[in-house]
């Protein structure tokens, strides 16, 4: 409902597309974005799901297909980081923090792609866009987990692109100073 997700949703809506605006906690922002999508000529729908949970992703995908009849494009935009003051090195990164960042930044993209693929294949194809970061190409001091997960998103994008193209599904990643990630 905010930032890159909002801009992407509105770009699709301006093209007359139906847009499911997923949110975890920002209900008001998601509902405002959905309303703006409808006003822009598409159909916006705000739907809550914690995409770090594969069962929530499955529910989100199923409800989106039920509502709109199909699913053509997935934008994996969810991401997080945790700043803990005085990160002197990776030794300060706890397993709990690592798991939280990995779960949202990488695992959610994998599980979401896996959930939408059968629907896209049945429709004759589709597109998946994974939003990465410049830090997927360059390290970021004090953000070891974030940097590692954005590298992971780029690797996942490349691997999924090679696999899913066989099913008529394009997989790309953005943004990056190095240019788009394609397979």
Short mmCIF file of C-alpha atoms in Angstrom, two decimals:
data_model
loop_
_atom_site.label_atom_id
_atom_site.label_comp_id
_atom_site.label_asym_id
_atom_site.label_seq_id
_atom_site.Cartn_x
_atom_site.Cartn_y
_atom_site.Cartn_z
CA UNK A 1 0.00 0.00 0.00
CA UNK A 2 3.03 2.32 0.13
CA UNK A 3 6.25 3.06 -1.73
CA UNK A 4 7.21 0.77 -4.59
CA UNK A 5 4.16 -1.42 -4.02
CA UNK A 6 1.76 1.51 -4.30
CA UNK A 7 3.45 2.87 -7.41
CA UNK A 8 3.38 -0.56 -9.04
CA UNK A 9 -0.27 -1.14 -8.17
CA UNK A 10 -1.25 2.24 -9.62
CA UNK A 11 0.76 1.64 -12.80
CA UNK A 12 -1.18 -1.59 -13.36
CA UNK A 13 -4.50 0.07 -12.52
CA UNK A 14 -3.86 2.86 -15.04
CA UNK A 15 -3.73 0.07 -17.62
CA UNK A 16 -7.15 -1.18 -16.51
CA UNK A 17 -5.87 -4.15 -14.53
CA UNK A 18 -7.38 -5.71 -11.43
CA UNK A 19 -4.93 -5.37 -8.54
CA UNK A 20 -4.80 -7.23 -5.24
CA UNK A 21 -2.96 -4.99 -2.78
CA UNK A 22 -1.52 -7.23 -0.09
CA UNK A 23 -0.70 -5.89 3.34
CA UNK A 24 0.52 -7.33 6.58
CA UNK A 25 -0.21 -4.49 9.01
CA UNK A 26 -0.84 -1.32 6.98
CA UNK A 27 -4.56 -1.80 6.33
CA UNK A 28 -5.39 1.89 5.91
CA UNK A 29 -2.59 2.44 3.37
CA UNK A 30 -3.57 -0.69 1.43
CA UNK A 31 -7.23 0.28 1.34
CA UNK A 32 -6.34 3.79 0.14
CA UNK A 33 -4.13 2.33 -2.60
CA UNK A 34 -6.88 -0.10 -3.62
CA UNK A 35 -9.38 2.77 -3.82
CA UNK A 36 -6.92 4.79 -5.90
CA UNK A 37 -6.48 1.80 -8.22
CA UNK A 38 -10.22 1.64 -8.78
CA UNK A 39 -10.34 5.40 -9.40
CA UNK A 40 -7.48 5.02 -11.91
CA UNK A 41 -9.51 2.65 -14.08
CA UNK A 42 -8.61 -0.73 -12.69
CA UNK A 43 -10.11 -2.62 -9.80
CA UNK A 44 -8.27 -2.44 -6.51
CA UNK A 45 -8.72 -4.85 -3.64
CA UNK A 46 -6.90 -4.72 -0.31
CA UNK A 47 -6.23 -8.14 1.19
CA UNK A 48 -4.35 -9.03 4.37
CA UNK A 49 -1.81 -11.84 4.44
CA UNK A 50 1.49 -12.41 6.20
CA UNK A 51 3.62 -13.48 3.24
CA UNK A 52 6.32 -14.89 5.50
CA UNK A 53 3.85 -17.75 6.11
CA UNK A 54 3.42 -20.16 3.15
CA UNK A 55 -0.15 -21.05 4.17
CA UNK A 56 -1.06 -17.34 4.15
CA UNK A 57 0.44 -17.04 0.66
CA UNK A 58 -1.65 -19.99 -0.52
CA UNK A 59 -4.77 -18.32 0.92
CA UNK A 60 -3.87 -14.99 -0.69
CA UNK A 61 -3.36 -16.57 -4.10
CA UNK A 62 -6.55 -18.66 -3.91
CA UNK A 63 -8.67 -15.68 -2.84
CA UNK A 64 -7.16 -13.51 -5.58
CA UNK A 65 -7.96 -16.12 -8.23
CA UNK A 66 -11.47 -16.55 -6.77
CA UNK A 67 -12.06 -12.79 -6.91
CA UNK A 68 -10.54 -11.99 -10.32
CA UNK A 69 -10.79 -15.34 -12.11
CA UNK A 70 -7.09 -15.53 -12.96
CA UNK A 71 -3.66 -14.35 -11.95
CA UNK A 72 -1.29 -12.98 -14.61
CA UNK A 73 1.38 -11.02 -12.74
CA UNK A 74 3.00 -11.41 -9.34
CA UNK A 75 5.16 -8.67 -7.88
CA UNK A 76 7.15 -9.90 -4.90
CA UNK A 77 7.79 -6.61 -3.14
CA UNK A 78 7.68 -7.55 0.55
CA UNK A 79 10.90 -6.92 2.37
CA UNK A 80 12.31 -5.98 5.72
CA UNK A 81 15.48 -5.39 7.62
CA UNK A 82 16.27 -4.99 11.27
CA UNK A 83 18.75 -2.44 12.46
CA UNK A 84 20.34 -3.28 15.75
CA UNK A 85 22.57 -0.52 17.01
CA UNK A 86 26.25 -1.31 17.38
CA UNK A 87 26.34 -4.08 14.75
CA UNK A 88 30.09 -4.32 14.79
CA UNK A 89 30.10 -7.45 12.67
CA UNK A 90 28.03 -10.48 11.80
CA UNK A 91 28.55 -11.88 15.31
CA UNK A 92 25.85 -9.54 16.59
CA UNK A 93 23.25 -10.97 14.19
CA UNK A 94 20.99 -13.34 16.12
CA UNK A 95 19.35 -16.41 14.64
CA UNK A 96 15.93 -14.94 15.33
CA UNK A 97 16.71 -11.76 13.38
CA UNK A 98 18.27 -13.77 10.55
CA UNK A 99 15.21 -16.02 10.28
CA UNK A 100 12.80 -13.07 10.25
CA UNK A 101 14.64 -11.28 7.45
CA UNK A 102 15.24 -14.45 5.43
CA UNK A 103 11.60 -15.47 5.81
CA UNK A 104 10.18 -12.25 4.46
CA UNK A 105 12.83 -11.24 1.94
CA UNK A 106 13.59 -14.57 0.24
CA UNK A 107 11.31 -17.38 1.34
CA UNK A 108 8.17 -15.36 0.67
CA UNK A 109 9.25 -14.77 -2.94
CA UNK A 110 9.90 -18.49 -3.40
CA UNK A 111 6.61 -19.61 -1.86
CA UNK A 112 4.61 -16.95 -3.72
CA UNK A 113 6.14 -17.92 -7.07
CA UNK A 114 5.42 -21.55 -6.36
CA UNK A 115 1.81 -20.72 -5.42
CA UNK A 116 1.04 -18.67 -8.54
CA UNK A 117 2.83 -20.86 -11.09
CA UNK A 118 0.01 -23.42 -11.58
CA UNK A 119 -2.52 -20.63 -12.16
CA UNK A 120 -0.25 -18.86 -14.64
CA UNK A 121 0.55 -22.09 -16.44
CA UNK A 122 -3.18 -22.88 -16.75
CA UNK A 123 -3.76 -19.39 -18.19
CA UNK A 124 -1.03 -19.85 -20.80
CA UNK A 125 1.68 -17.85 -19.07
CA UNK A 126 2.41 -14.96 -16.78
CA UNK A 127 5.09 -12.82 -15.24
CA UNK A 128 6.79 -12.72 -11.86
CA UNK A 129 8.80 -9.69 -10.76
CA UNK A 130 11.00 -9.95 -7.69
CA UNK A 131 12.00 -6.61 -6.20
CA UNK A 132 15.62 -6.86 -5.13
CA UNK A 133 18.02 -4.11 -4.08
CA UNK A 134 21.33 -2.61 -5.08
CA UNK A 135 22.62 -4.44 -2.01
CA UNK A 136 21.96 -7.68 -3.85
CA UNK A 137 25.10 -6.77 -5.81
CA UNK A 138 27.09 -4.91 -3.17
CA UNK A 139 27.57 -5.50 0.53
CA UNK A 140 26.09 -3.15 3.09
CA UNK A 141 27.99 -2.89 6.35
CA UNK A 142 25.88 -3.54 9.46
CA UNK A 143 23.10 -5.14 7.39
CA UNK A 144 24.54 -8.61 6.79
CA UNK A 145 21.21 -10.43 6.72
CA UNK A 146 19.56 -7.87 4.44
CA UNK A 147 22.50 -7.96 2.04
CA UNK A 148 22.53 -11.76 2.00
CA UNK A 149 18.80 -12.00 1.40
CA UNK A 150 18.88 -9.54 -1.49
CA UNK A 151 21.65 -11.64 -3.05
CA UNK A 152 19.29 -14.56 -2.48
CA UNK A 153 16.41 -12.80 -4.24
CA UNK A 154 18.59 -12.24 -7.29
CA UNK A 155 19.74 -15.87 -7.28
CA UNK A 156 16.16 -17.07 -6.88
CA UNK A 157 15.06 -14.83 -9.75
CA UNK A 158 17.69 -16.30 -12.07
CA UNK A 159 16.96 -19.91 -11.10
CA UNK A 160 13.17 -19.49 -11.21
CA UNK A 161 13.46 -17.74 -14.56
CA UNK A 162 15.26 -20.71 -16.06
CA UNK A 163 12.71 -23.14 -14.66
CA UNK A 164 9.45 -21.28 -15.15
CA UNK A 165 10.12 -20.15 -18.73
CA UNK A 166 9.39 -23.75 -19.68
CA UNK A 167 5.86 -23.10 -18.41
CA UNK A 168 5.45 -19.78 -20.21
CA UNK A 169 6.17 -17.72 -17.09
CA UNK A 170 8.73 -14.93 -17.26
CA UNK A 171 10.67 -14.10 -14.10
CA UNK A 172 12.57 -10.83 -13.74
CA UNK A 173 13.97 -8.77 -10.92
CA UNK A 174 14.37 -5.07 -10.24
CA UNK A 175 15.65 -2.57 -9.18
CA UNK A 176 19.41 -2.69 -9.42
CA UNK A 177 22.22 -0.39 -10.48
CA UNK A 178 23.52 -3.33 -12.47
CA UNK A 179 20.35 -3.35 -14.53
CA UNK A 180 17.40 -5.75 -14.47
CA UNK A 181 17.88 -9.35 -13.41
CA UNK A 182 16.66 -11.61 -16.18
CA UNK A 183 16.85 -15.27 -17.02
#
